[in-house]
CSV table of C-alpha atoms and ligand atoms in Angstrom, one decimal:
chain,number,residue,atom,x,y,z
P,10,MET,CA,-8.6,-28.0,-3.1
P,11,LYS,CA,-5.1,-26.1,-4.4
P,12,ALA,CA,-4.6,-22.6,-5.0
P,13,ILE,CA,-1.7,-21.2,-7.3
P,14,ILE,CA,-0.6,-17.9,-6.0
P,15,ILE,CA,1.0,-15.9,-8.6
P,16,GLY,CA,3.0,-12.8,-6.5
P,17,ALA,CA,4.9,-13.0,-3.3
P,18,GLY,CA,4.3,-9.4,-2.5
P,19,ILE,CA,2.7,-8.4,0.7
P,20,GLY,CA,-0.7,-9.7,-0.8
P,21,GLY,CA,0.2,-12.8,-2.3
P,22,LEU,CA,2.3,-13.8,1.3
P,23,THR,CA,-0.7,-12.8,3.5
P,24,THR,CA,-2.8,-14.7,1.3
P,25,ALA,CA,-1.1,-18.1,1.8
P,26,ILE,CA,-1.0,-17.1,5.6
P,27,ALA,CA,-4.6,-17.0,5.5
P,28,LEU,CA,-5.1,-19.6,3.2
P,29,GLN,CA,-3.0,-22.2,5.3
P,30,GLN,CA,-5.0,-20.6,8.5
P,31,GLN,CA,-8.2,-22.3,6.6
P,32,GLY,CA,-6.5,-25.5,5.7
P,33,ILE,CA,-6.4,-24.8,1.9
P,34,ASP,CA,-3.0,-26.1,0.0
P,35,TYR,CA,-1.6,-23.6,-2.3
P,36,GLU,CA,1.7,-22.9,-4.1
P,37,ILE,CA,3.2,-19.5,-3.9
P,38,PHE,CA,5.3,-18.6,-7.2
P,39,ASP,CA,7.1,-14.9,-7.6
P,40,ALA,CA,9.3,-13.6,-10.9
P,41,ALA,CA,11.9,-12.2,-8.4
P,42,PRO,CA,14.9,-14.2,-8.3
P,43,GLU,CA,15.1,-14.3,-4.4
P,44,CYS,CA,13.6,-12.7,-1.6
P,45,LYS,CA,15.4,-9.6,-1.3
P,46,ALA,CA,15.4,-7.1,1.6
P,47,VAL,CA,14.0,-3.9,-0.9
P,48,GLY,CA,11.8,-1.2,-0.3
P,49,ALA,CA,11.6,1.7,2.1
P,50,GLY,CA,8.6,2.0,4.8
P,51,ILE,CA,5.4,1.5,4.9
P,52,MET,CA,2.6,2.5,7.6
P,53,LEU,CA,-0.2,-0.5,7.8
P,54,GLY,CA,-3.1,1.0,8.8
P,55,GLY,CA,-5.4,-0.1,11.7
P,56,ASN,CA,-7.5,-2.2,9.1
P,57,ALA,CA,-4.4,-4.2,8.4
P,58,MET,CA,-3.4,-4.5,11.5
P,59,THR,CA,-6.6,-5.9,12.8
P,60,VAL,CA,-6.5,-8.6,10.0
P,61,TYR,CA,-2.8,-9.8,10.8
P,62,GLU,CA,-4.4,-10.1,14.5
P,63,ARG,CA,-6.5,-12.8,12.9
P,64,LEU,CA,-3.7,-14.3,11.5
P,65,GLY,CA,-1.8,-14.5,14.6
P,66,VAL,CA,1.1,-12.3,13.5
P,67,GLY,CA,-0.1,-8.9,14.7
P,68,LYS,CA,1.9,-9.0,18.1
P,69,ALA,CA,5.4,-9.7,16.3
P,70,ILE,CA,4.8,-6.7,13.6
P,71,ARG,CA,3.7,-4.6,16.5
P,72,GLN,CA,6.8,-5.6,18.6
P,73,LEU,CA,9.0,-4.5,15.4
P,74,ALA,CA,7.3,-1.6,14.7
P,75,VAL,CA,6.7,1.9,15.5
P,76,PHE,CA,3.3,3.3,16.9
P,77,PRO,CA,2.8,7.4,16.2
P,78,GLN,CA,0.2,8.5,18.9
P,79,ASN,CA,-1.0,11.3,16.2
P,80,ILE,CA,-0.6,11.7,12.6
P,81,PHE,CA,-1.0,15.5,11.6
P,82,VAL,CA,-1.1,16.9,8.2
P,83,ARG,CA,0.4,20.5,8.2
P,84,ASN,CA,1.5,23.1,5.4
P,85,TYR,CA,4.8,23.9,4.9
P,86,LYS,CA,4.9,26.8,7.4
P,87,GLY,CA,3.8,24.4,10.0
P,88,LYS,CA,-0.1,25.3,10.2
P,89,LEU,CA,-2.4,22.8,11.2
P,90,LEU,CA,-4.5,21.3,8.2
P,91,GLN,CA,-5.7,17.8,9.7
P,92,HIS,CA,-5.3,15.9,12.5
P,93,VAL,CA,-5.9,12.1,13.1
P,94,SER,CA,-5.1,10.4,16.6
P,95,ASN,CA,-3.6,6.8,15.9
P,96,ALA,CA,-4.3,6.7,19.8
P,97,TYR,CA,-7.8,7.1,19.6
P,98,ILE,CA,-8.4,4.7,16.6
P,99,ARG,CA,-6.5,2.0,18.4
P,100,ASP,CA,-8.7,2.9,21.5
P,101,GLN,CA,-12.2,3.1,19.7
P,102,TYR,CA,-11.4,0.3,16.6
P,103,GLY,CA,-8.6,-2.0,18.1
P,104,GLN,CA,-5.6,-1.4,16.3
P,105,GLY,CA,-4.0,1.8,15.1
P,106,ALA,CA,-1.5,2.4,12.3
P,107,GLN,CA,2.2,0.8,12.7
P,108,MET,CA,5.0,2.3,10.7
P,109,LEU,CA,7.9,0.0,9.9
P,110,HIS,CA,10.4,-1.1,7.1
P,111,ARG,CA,8.9,-3.1,4.1
P,112,ALA,CA,11.7,-5.8,4.4
P,113,THR,CA,11.0,-6.1,8.2
P,114,LEU,CA,7.4,-7.0,7.1
P,115,GLN,CA,8.0,-9.0,4.3
P,116,GLN,CA,11.0,-11.1,6.1
P,117,LEU,CA,8.1,-11.6,8.8
P,118,LEU,CA,5.7,-12.9,6.3
P,119,VAL,CA,7.9,-14.7,4.7
P,120,GLU,CA,8.9,-17.0,7.8
P,121,GLU,CA,5.3,-17.3,8.7
P,122,VAL,CA,4.7,-18.9,4.9
P,123,ALA,CA,4.4,-23.1,5.7
P,124,GLU,CA,5.4,-23.9,1.8
P,125,GLU,CA,8.4,-23.1,0.0
P,126,ILE,CA,7.9,-19.9,-1.9
P,127,GLN,CA,9.1,-20.7,-5.3
P,128,TRP,CA,11.3,-17.8,-6.4
P,129,GLY,CA,12.7,-16.9,-10.0
P,130,LYS,CA,9.2,-18.2,-11.5
P,131,LYS,CA,8.0,-15.6,-13.9
P,132,PHE,CA,4.3,-16.5,-15.0
P,133,THR,CA,3.8,-16.4,-18.4
P,134,SER,CA,0.3,-18.0,-19.5
P,135,LEU,CA,-2.4,-20.5,-18.1
P,136,GLN,CA,-5.0,-22.7,-19.4
P,137,GLN,CA,-8.3,-23.4,-17.6
P,138,HIS,CA,-9.6,-26.6,-17.7
P,139,ALA,CA,-12.7,-28.2,-16.4
P,140,ASP,CA,-10.8,-29.7,-13.3
P,141,GLY,CA,-8.4,-26.7,-12.7
P,142,VAL,CA,-5.8,-24.3,-14.0
P,143,THR,CA,-2.6,-25.1,-15.2
P,144,ALA,CA,0.1,-22.1,-15.0
P,145,TYR,CA,2.9,-22.2,-17.2
P,146,PHE,CA,6.5,-20.2,-16.3
P,147,GLU,CA,9.3,-18.6,-18.3
P,148,ASP,CA,11.4,-21.3,-17.5
P,149,GLY,CA,9.4,-23.8,-19.2
P,150,THR,CA,7.8,-25.6,-16.3
P,151,SER,CA,4.3,-25.7,-15.2
P,152,VAL,CA,1.8,-26.4,-12.0
P,153,HIS,CA,-1.6,-27.4,-11.7
P,154,GLY,CA,-4.2,-26.3,-9.2
P,155,ASP,CA,-7.7,-25.6,-8.8
P,156,PHE,CA,-7.7,-22.2,-9.0
P,157,LEU,CA,-5.4,-19.5,-9.6
P,158,ILE,CA,-5.0,-16.1,-7.8
P,159,GLY,CA,-2.9,-13.5,-9.6
P,160,ALA,CA,-1.3,-11.3,-6.7
P,161,ASP,CA,1.1,-9.9,-9.3
P,162,GLY,CA,1.1,-6.4,-8.6
P,163,ILE,CA,-0.3,-3.2,-10.7
P,164,LYS,CA,1.3,-4.3,-14.1
P,165,SER,CA,-0.4,-8.0,-13.5
P,166,ILE,CA,-0.2,-10.2,-16.3
P,167,VAL,CA,-2.3,-12.2,-15.0
P,168,ARG,CA,-5.1,-9.7,-14.5
P,169,GLU,CA,-4.7,-8.0,-18.1
P,170,MET,CA,-4.6,-11.5,-20.4
P,171,TYR,CA,-7.0,-13.5,-18.0
P,172,VAL,CA,-9.7,-11.0,-16.4
P,173,THR,CA,-10.1,-7.9,-18.0
P,174,PRO,CA,-7.5,-4.8,-19.4
P,175,ALA,CA,-6.8,-1.9,-17.0
P,176,GLN,CA,-6.5,2.2,-17.9
P,177,TYR,CA,-3.7,3.2,-16.2
P,178,ARG,CA,-4.0,6.7,-14.8
P,179,TYR,CA,-0.8,8.9,-13.9
P,180,SER,CA,-1.4,11.0,-10.8
P,181,GLY,CA,0.9,13.8,-12.1
P,182,GLN,CA,3.6,12.9,-9.2
P,183,THR,CA,6.5,11.3,-8.6
P,184,CYS,CA,7.7,10.2,-5.2
P,185,TRP,CA,11.2,9.3,-3.9
P,186,ARG,CA,11.4,7.3,-0.6
P,187,ALA,CA,14.6,6.6,1.5
P,188,ILE,CA,15.8,5.2,4.5
P,189,ILE,CA,17.8,7.4,6.5
P,190,PRO,CA,19.7,6.4,9.5
P,191,MET,CA,18.3,8.9,12.3
P,192,THR,CA,16.8,8.8,15.9
P,193,LEU,CA,14.0,11.2,16.0
P,194,SER,CA,13.0,13.2,19.3
P,195,LYS,CA,10.2,11.2,21.3
P,196,GLU,CA,8.1,14.0,20.5
P,197,GLU,CA,8.6,13.6,16.9
P,198,GLN,CA,8.7,9.7,17.0
P,199,GLU,CA,5.0,10.0,18.5
P,200,ASN,CA,3.7,13.1,16.2
P,201,ALA,CA,4.4,12.0,12.7
P,202,ALA,CA,3.5,14.9,10.4
P,203,GLU,CA,2.8,14.9,6.4
P,204,VAL,CA,3.8,18.2,5.3
P,205,TRP,CA,2.2,19.9,2.4
P,206,GLY,CA,4.2,22.6,0.2
P,207,ASN,CA,3.0,25.2,-1.6
P,208,GLY,CA,1.1,23.5,-4.1
P,209,ASN,CA,2.5,21.6,-7.4
P,210,GLY,CA,2.2,18.1,-5.4
P,211,LEU,CA,4.9,18.9,-3.1
P,212,ARG,CA,4.7,16.7,-0.3
P,213,ALA,CA,7.4,15.1,2.5
P,214,SER,CA,7.2,13.0,5.6
P,215,TYR,CA,9.5,11.4,7.9
P,216,ASN,CA,8.4,8.5,10.5
P,217,GLN,CA,10.5,6.8,12.9
P,218,ILE,CA,10.4,3.0,11.8
P,219,ASP,CA,12.8,1.2,14.5
P,220,GLY,CA,15.3,2.2,16.9
P,221,ASN,CA,17.7,4.0,14.5
P,222,ARG,CA,16.1,4.7,11.1
P,223,ILE,CA,13.4,6.9,9.8
P,224,TYR,CA,11.0,6.5,6.6
P,225,PHE,CA,11.3,9.6,4.3
P,226,TRP,CA,9.2,10.3,1.3
P,227,PHE,CA,8.9,13.2,-1.0
P,228,THR,CA,6.1,14.1,-3.6
P,229,ALA,CA,6.7,16.8,-6.9
P,230,ARG,CA,4.4,17.1,-9.7
P,231,MET,CA,6.0,16.6,-12.8
P,232,PRO,CA,5.5,14.4,-15.8
P,233,ALA,CA,5.7,10.6,-15.9
P,234,ASN,CA,9.9,9.6,-16.4
P,235,THR,CA,11.1,13.2,-15.9
P,236,PRO,CA,14.8,12.3,-16.0
P,237,PHE,CA,16.8,12.9,-12.6
P,238,THR,CA,19.8,11.4,-11.7
P,239,GLU,CA,20.0,10.4,-7.9
P,240,GLU,CA,22.3,13.2,-7.4
P,241,GLU,CA,20.4,15.9,-9.1
P,242,ALA,CA,17.6,14.3,-7.2
P,243,VAL,CA,18.7,15.1,-3.8
P,244,THR,CA,19.3,18.6,-4.6
P,245,PHE,CA,16.2,19.1,-6.0
P,246,ILE,CA,14.4,17.7,-3.0
P,247,GLN,CA,16.7,19.7,-0.5
P,248,ARG,CA,16.1,22.8,-2.6
P,249,GLN,CA,12.3,22.3,-2.5
P,250,LEU,CA,12.4,21.5,1.3
P,251,ALA,CA,14.3,24.3,2.2
P,252,PRO,CA,11.8,26.9,3.1
P,253,PHE,CA,9.6,23.7,5.2
P,254,TYR,CA,9.3,24.4,9.0
P,255,GLY,CA,10.9,22.3,11.9
P,256,ASN,CA,13.5,19.7,11.1
P,257,MET,CA,12.3,18.6,7.3
P,258,PRO,CA,15.4,20.8,5.9
P,259,LYS,CA,18.0,19.0,8.4
P,260,VAL,CA,16.2,15.6,7.4
P,261,ALA,CA,16.5,16.0,3.7
P,262,ALA,CA,20.4,17.3,4.5
P,263,ALA,CA,21.0,13.7,5.7
P,264,LEU,CA,19.5,12.3,2.2
P,265,ARG,CA,22.4,10.4,0.3
P,266,PRO,CA,21.8,9.9,-3.7
P,267,GLU,CA,22.0,6.0,-3.4
P,268,MET,CA,19.3,6.0,-0.7
P,269,LEU,CA,16.7,7.1,-3.0
P,270,ILE,CA,13.9,4.9,-4.8
P,271,ARG,CA,11.6,6.4,-6.9
P,272,ALA,CA,8.2,5.7,-8.2
P,273,ASP,CA,6.0,7.5,-10.4
P,274,LEU,CA,2.6,7.4,-9.2
P,275,TYR,CA,-0.3,5.6,-11.0
P,276,ASP,CA,-3.3,3.6,-10.3
P,277,PHE,CA,-5.9,2.4,-12.7
P,278,LYS,CA,-9.3,3.3,-13.2
P,279,PRO,CA,-11.6,0.9,-10.7
P,280,ILE,CA,-12.4,-2.4,-12.9
P,281,ASP,CA,-15.6,-3.9,-12.3
P,282,THR,CA,-15.1,-7.6,-12.5
P,283,TRP,CA,-12.0,-9.3,-10.2
P,284,TYR,CA,-12.2,-12.6,-11.6
P,285,LYS,CA,-12.9,-15.0,-14.8
P,286,GLY,CA,-13.7,-18.6,-14.5
P,287,LYS,CA,-10.8,-20.3,-12.0
P,288,VAL,CA,-9.0,-16.8,-11.9
P,289,VAL,CA,-9.3,-14.4,-9.2
P,290,LEU,CA,-7.5,-11.1,-8.6
P,291,LEU,CA,-6.1,-9.9,-5.5
P,292,GLY,CA,-4.4,-6.3,-4.6
P,293,ASP,CA,-3.1,-4.3,-6.6
P,294,ALA,CA,-3.5,-6.5,-9.4
P,295,ALA,CA,-7.1,-5.9,-8.7
P,296,HIS,CA,-7.2,-2.4,-7.6
P,297,ALA,CA,-3.8,-0.3,-7.4
P,298,THR,CA,-4.5,3.0,-5.7
P,299,THR,CA,-2.2,6.1,-5.1
P,300,PRO,CA,-0.6,6.0,-1.8
P,301,ASN,CA,-2.3,9.2,-0.3
P,302,LEU,CA,-4.2,7.3,1.8
P,303,GLY,CA,-1.3,4.8,2.6
P,304,GLN,CA,-3.9,1.9,2.2
P,305,GLY,CA,-3.0,0.1,-0.7
P,306,ALA,CA,-1.0,-2.8,0.8
P,307,SER,CA,-3.9,-2.6,3.8
P,308,GLN,CA,-6.7,-3.2,1.3
P,309,ALA,CA,-4.5,-6.2,-0.2
P,310,ILE,CA,-4.2,-7.5,3.2
P,311,GLU,CA,-8.0,-7.6,3.5
P,312,ASP,CA,-8.5,-8.9,0.5
P,313,ALA,CA,-6.3,-11.7,1.6
P,314,LEU,CA,-8.6,-12.6,4.6
P,315,MET,CA,-11.8,-11.9,2.9
P,316,LEU,CA,-11.0,-14.7,-0.3
P,317,SER,CA,-9.9,-17.3,2.2
P,318,ASN,CA,-12.6,-16.9,4.2
P,319,CYS,CA,-15.0,-17.2,1.4
P,320,LEU,CA,-13.0,-20.2,-0.1
P,321,ALA,CA,-13.6,-22.0,3.5
P,322,GLN,CA,-17.2,-21.1,3.5
P,323,THR,CA,-18.7,-22.0,0.1
P,324,LYS,CA,-19.0,-25.0,-2.0
P,325,SER,CA,-17.5,-23.7,-5.4
P,326,THR,CA,-14.7,-21.1,-6.2
P,327,ALA,CA,-17.3,-19.7,-8.3
P,328,GLU,CA,-19.4,-18.8,-5.7
P,329,ALA,CA,-16.7,-17.8,-3.2
P,330,PHE,CA,-14.9,-15.4,-6.0
P,331,GLN,CA,-18.6,-13.6,-6.5
P,332,GLN,CA,-18.8,-13.6,-2.8
P,333,TYR,CA,-15.2,-12.3,-2.6
P,334,GLN,CA,-15.9,-9.5,-4.9
P,335,GLN,CA,-19.4,-8.1,-3.9
P,336,SER,CA,-17.5,-8.1,-0.3
P,337,ARG,CA,-14.9,-5.8,-1.5
P,338,ILE,CA,-15.3,-3.7,-4.4
P,339,ALA,CA,-17.4,-1.2,-2.9
P,340,ARG,CA,-15.2,-0.7,-0.4
P,341,VAL,CA,-12.1,-0.5,-2.2
P,342,GLN,CA,-13.1,1.6,-4.6
P,343,LYS,CA,-13.7,4.4,-2.3
P,344,VAL,CA,-10.3,4.1,-0.9
P,345,VAL,CA,-8.9,4.2,-4.8
P,346,GLY,CA,-11.4,7.2,-5.4
P,347,VAL,CA,-10.6,9.3,-2.2
P,348,SER,CA,-7.0,8.8,-2.6
P,349,TRP,CA,-7.3,10.0,-6.3
P,350,GLN,CA,-9.1,12.9,-5.2
P,351,LEU,CA,-6.2,13.7,-2.5
P,352,ALA,CA,-3.8,13.4,-5.0
P,353,MET,CA,-5.4,15.9,-7.4
P,354,ILE,CA,-5.8,18.5,-4.8
P,355,THR,CA,-2.2,18.3,-3.8
P,356,ASN,CA,-1.6,18.9,-7.2
P,357,TRP,CA,-3.2,22.5,-7.3
P,358,LYS,CA,-0.8,25.6,-7.8
P,359,GLY,CA,-0.4,29.1,-7.5
P,360,ALA,CA,-0.9,30.9,-4.2
P,361,LEU,CA,-5.0,31.4,-4.4
P,362,ALA,CA,-5.5,27.5,-5.0
P,363,VAL,CA,-3.1,26.4,-2.2
P,364,ALA,CA,-4.6,28.5,0.5
P,365,LEU,CA,-8.3,27.6,-1.0
P,366,ARG,CA,-6.9,24.1,-1.1
P,367,ASP,CA,-5.4,24.4,3.0
P,368,CYS,CA,-8.9,26.3,4.1
P,369,MET,CA,-10.7,23.7,2.8
P,370,VAL,CA,-8.7,20.8,4.3
P,371,ARG,CA,-8.3,22.5,7.6
P,372,MET,CA,-12.2,23.1,7.5
P,373,VAL,CA,-13.2,19.5,7.3
P,374,PRO,CA,-16.0,19.1,9.8
P,375,ASN,CA,-15.2,16.4,12.5
P,376,LYS,CA,-18.5,14.6,11.6
P,377,VAL,CA,-16.8,14.0,8.5
P,378,THR,CA,-13.3,13.0,9.8
P,379,GLN,CA,-15.2,10.4,11.8
P,380,GLN,CA,-17.1,9.0,9.2
P,381,GLN,CA,-13.7,8.2,7.3
P,382,MET,CA,-12.5,6.7,10.3
P,383,GLU,CA,-15.4,4.4,10.7
P,384,PHE,CA,-15.4,3.3,7.2
P,385,LEU,CA,-11.7,2.4,7.4
P,386,TYR,CA,-11.5,1.2,10.7
P,387,ASN,CA,-14.8,0.0,12.1
P,388,VAL,CA,-14.4,-3.3,9.6
P,389,LYS,CA,-16.4,-6.6,10.9
P,390,TRP,CA,-14.9,-9.7,10.1
H,411,LIG,C1,5.3,5.5,-3.1
H,411,LIG,C2,4.3,4.4,-2.3
H,411,LIG,C3,4.2,4.1,-1.1
H,411,LIG,C4,3.7,3.5,-0.7
H,411,LIG,N1,3.0,3.4,0.8
H,411,LIG,C5,2.0,2.5,1.3
H,411,LIG,C6,1.9,2.4,2.6
H,411,LIG,O1,2.4,3.2,3.8
H,411,LIG,N2,0.9,1.9,3.0
H,411,LIG,C7,0.2,0.8,2.2
H,411,LIG,O2,-1.0,0.5,2.8
H,411,LIG,N3,0.6,1.0,0.9
H,411,LIG,C8,1.2,1.5,0.6
H,411,LIG,N4,1.6,1.7,-0.8
H,411,LIG,C9,1.1,0.8,-1.8
H,411,LIG,C10,1.7,-0.3,-1.6
H,411,LIG,O3,3.1,-0.9,-1.8
H,411,LIG,C11,0.9,-1.7,-2.6
H,411,LIG,O4,-0.5,-1.4,-2.5
H,411,LIG,C12,1.1,-3.1,-2.3
H,411,LIG,O5,2.6,-3.4,-2.2
H,411,LIG,C13,0.6,-3.9,-2.9
H,411,LIG,O6,1.0,-5.1,-2.8
H,411,LIG,P1,0.7,-6.4,-4.0
H,411,LIG,O7,0.9,-7.9,-3.0
H,411,LIG,O8,-0.8,-6.3,-4.3
H,411,LIG,O9,1.8,-6.1,-5.2
H,411,LIG,P2,3.4,-6.1,-5.1
H,411,LIG,O10,3.7,-5.5,-3.7
H,411,LIG,O11,3.5,-5.5,-6.4
H,411,LIG,O12,3.6,-7.9,-5.4
H,411,LIG,C14,3.6,-8.3,-6.8
H,411,LIG,C15,4.4,-9.2,-6.7
H,411,LIG,O13,4.2,-10.0,-7.9
H,411,LIG,C16,5.6,-10.4,-8.6
H,411,LIG,N5,5.5,-10.1,-9.9
H,411,LIG,C17,4.9,-9.8,-10.7
H,411,LIG,N6,4.8,-10.2,-12.0
H,411,LIG,C18,5.1,-11.4,-11.9
H,411,LIG,C19,5.1,-12.6,-12.7
H,411,LIG,N7,4.5,-12.6,-14.0
H,411,LIG,N8,5.0,-13.9,-12.3
H,411,LIG,C20,5.5,-14.2,-11.2
H,411,LIG,N9,5.2,-12.9,-10.2
H,411,LIG,C21,5.3,-11.7,-10.5
H,411,LIG,C22,6.5,-9.2,-8.0
H,411,LIG,O14,7.9,-9.6,-7.9
H,411,LIG,C23,6.0,-9.2,-6.6
H,411,LIG,O15,6.7,-9.4,-5.7
H,411,LIG,C24,2.6,2.5,-1.5
H,411,LIG,C25,2.6,2.5,-2.8
H,411,LIG,C26,3.5,3.5,-3.5
H,411,LIG,C27,4.3,3.3,-4.4
């Protein structure tokens, strides 16, 4: 049995590693001309780390990442809104969240992939036959496999052309991310904080990701594609963060225009089918989510293990795809839904609405927080 994997992002690379662990052949292709060290930081949830432990790369990731003991949500005056004990999650469920540079993760995964990753291969179309699938690339080449995995991200061509079209939703927020050379105090490294501003999608956070770099992100409500030069963005971010408590203004002062990576935050309305014939979707291609729970990549990583397990345990791809979708869809749709709701409540504006929002978040009963943790981290594989 041979899989064709389209996309060598976190989802595609993790799928390659999971398939090879099951002894399933694959070829993996990506449109990017080469493996470039791109992106900012990433939080891998405890659930993703559990998968990586299974795949034999957990220890290597932990050695290159930073483990915050606590993750707080505070308002811009420093008032506590929510607290998640990452140490408790680790002790209770086996693994906690890890913070690292995306490029570090990508490099590590690339090294674990046994087959050569075929860069500069833009997938354009496919044909299904009785004995499998032929995928065609922009450079005129093609490849044959038994089935094809579309791990080609939120704008997936595989999904749009061969499974089902998606309805994109703009969350109303744009996000700037940056890697800043900086070493935080031990206290700040251990106690990460996401800080909510005075409405209008305003939020920011910074976390140590290795010995001398921090990952900073900032969101604000505005129409998609609002024009900003990078210099204007730095000035805008610094102005918005000036009233924030603690070191946030100092961190913002260290931003430089060339550090900024911008993304308008989209997801798409959950789709109810992830496969058609011999074509199956995985990661953002199947279920892009806004990053409010920090679970997009973590869900792609879970998909990878589940799909490879289903392929190994069933007699046909049809049965495997059906089981994979059935095992994953309700869980992922819940993540997408909660994440979307979080985006919406952080978009509220006006002093009264913000006070109400902060009060609601602060009053979330422990039982509800506990149930959320159980749902996200207590996964039986
Ligand atoms: C601002 C922001 C912050 C985030 N933070 C987090 C976080 O902290 N934790 C977390 O878990 N998630 C986070 N996410 C979500 C996470 O980035 C995604 O869910 C994850 O990257 C999805 O991985 P993927 O492999 O499915 O897709 P992608 O990473 O998009 O990879 C798709 C790959 O397919 C390739 N490709 C596309 N089209 C073609 C084609 N036609 N032919 C061949 N190749 C193709 C692309 O080049 C790319 O390499 C964040 C997202 C954003 C926007």
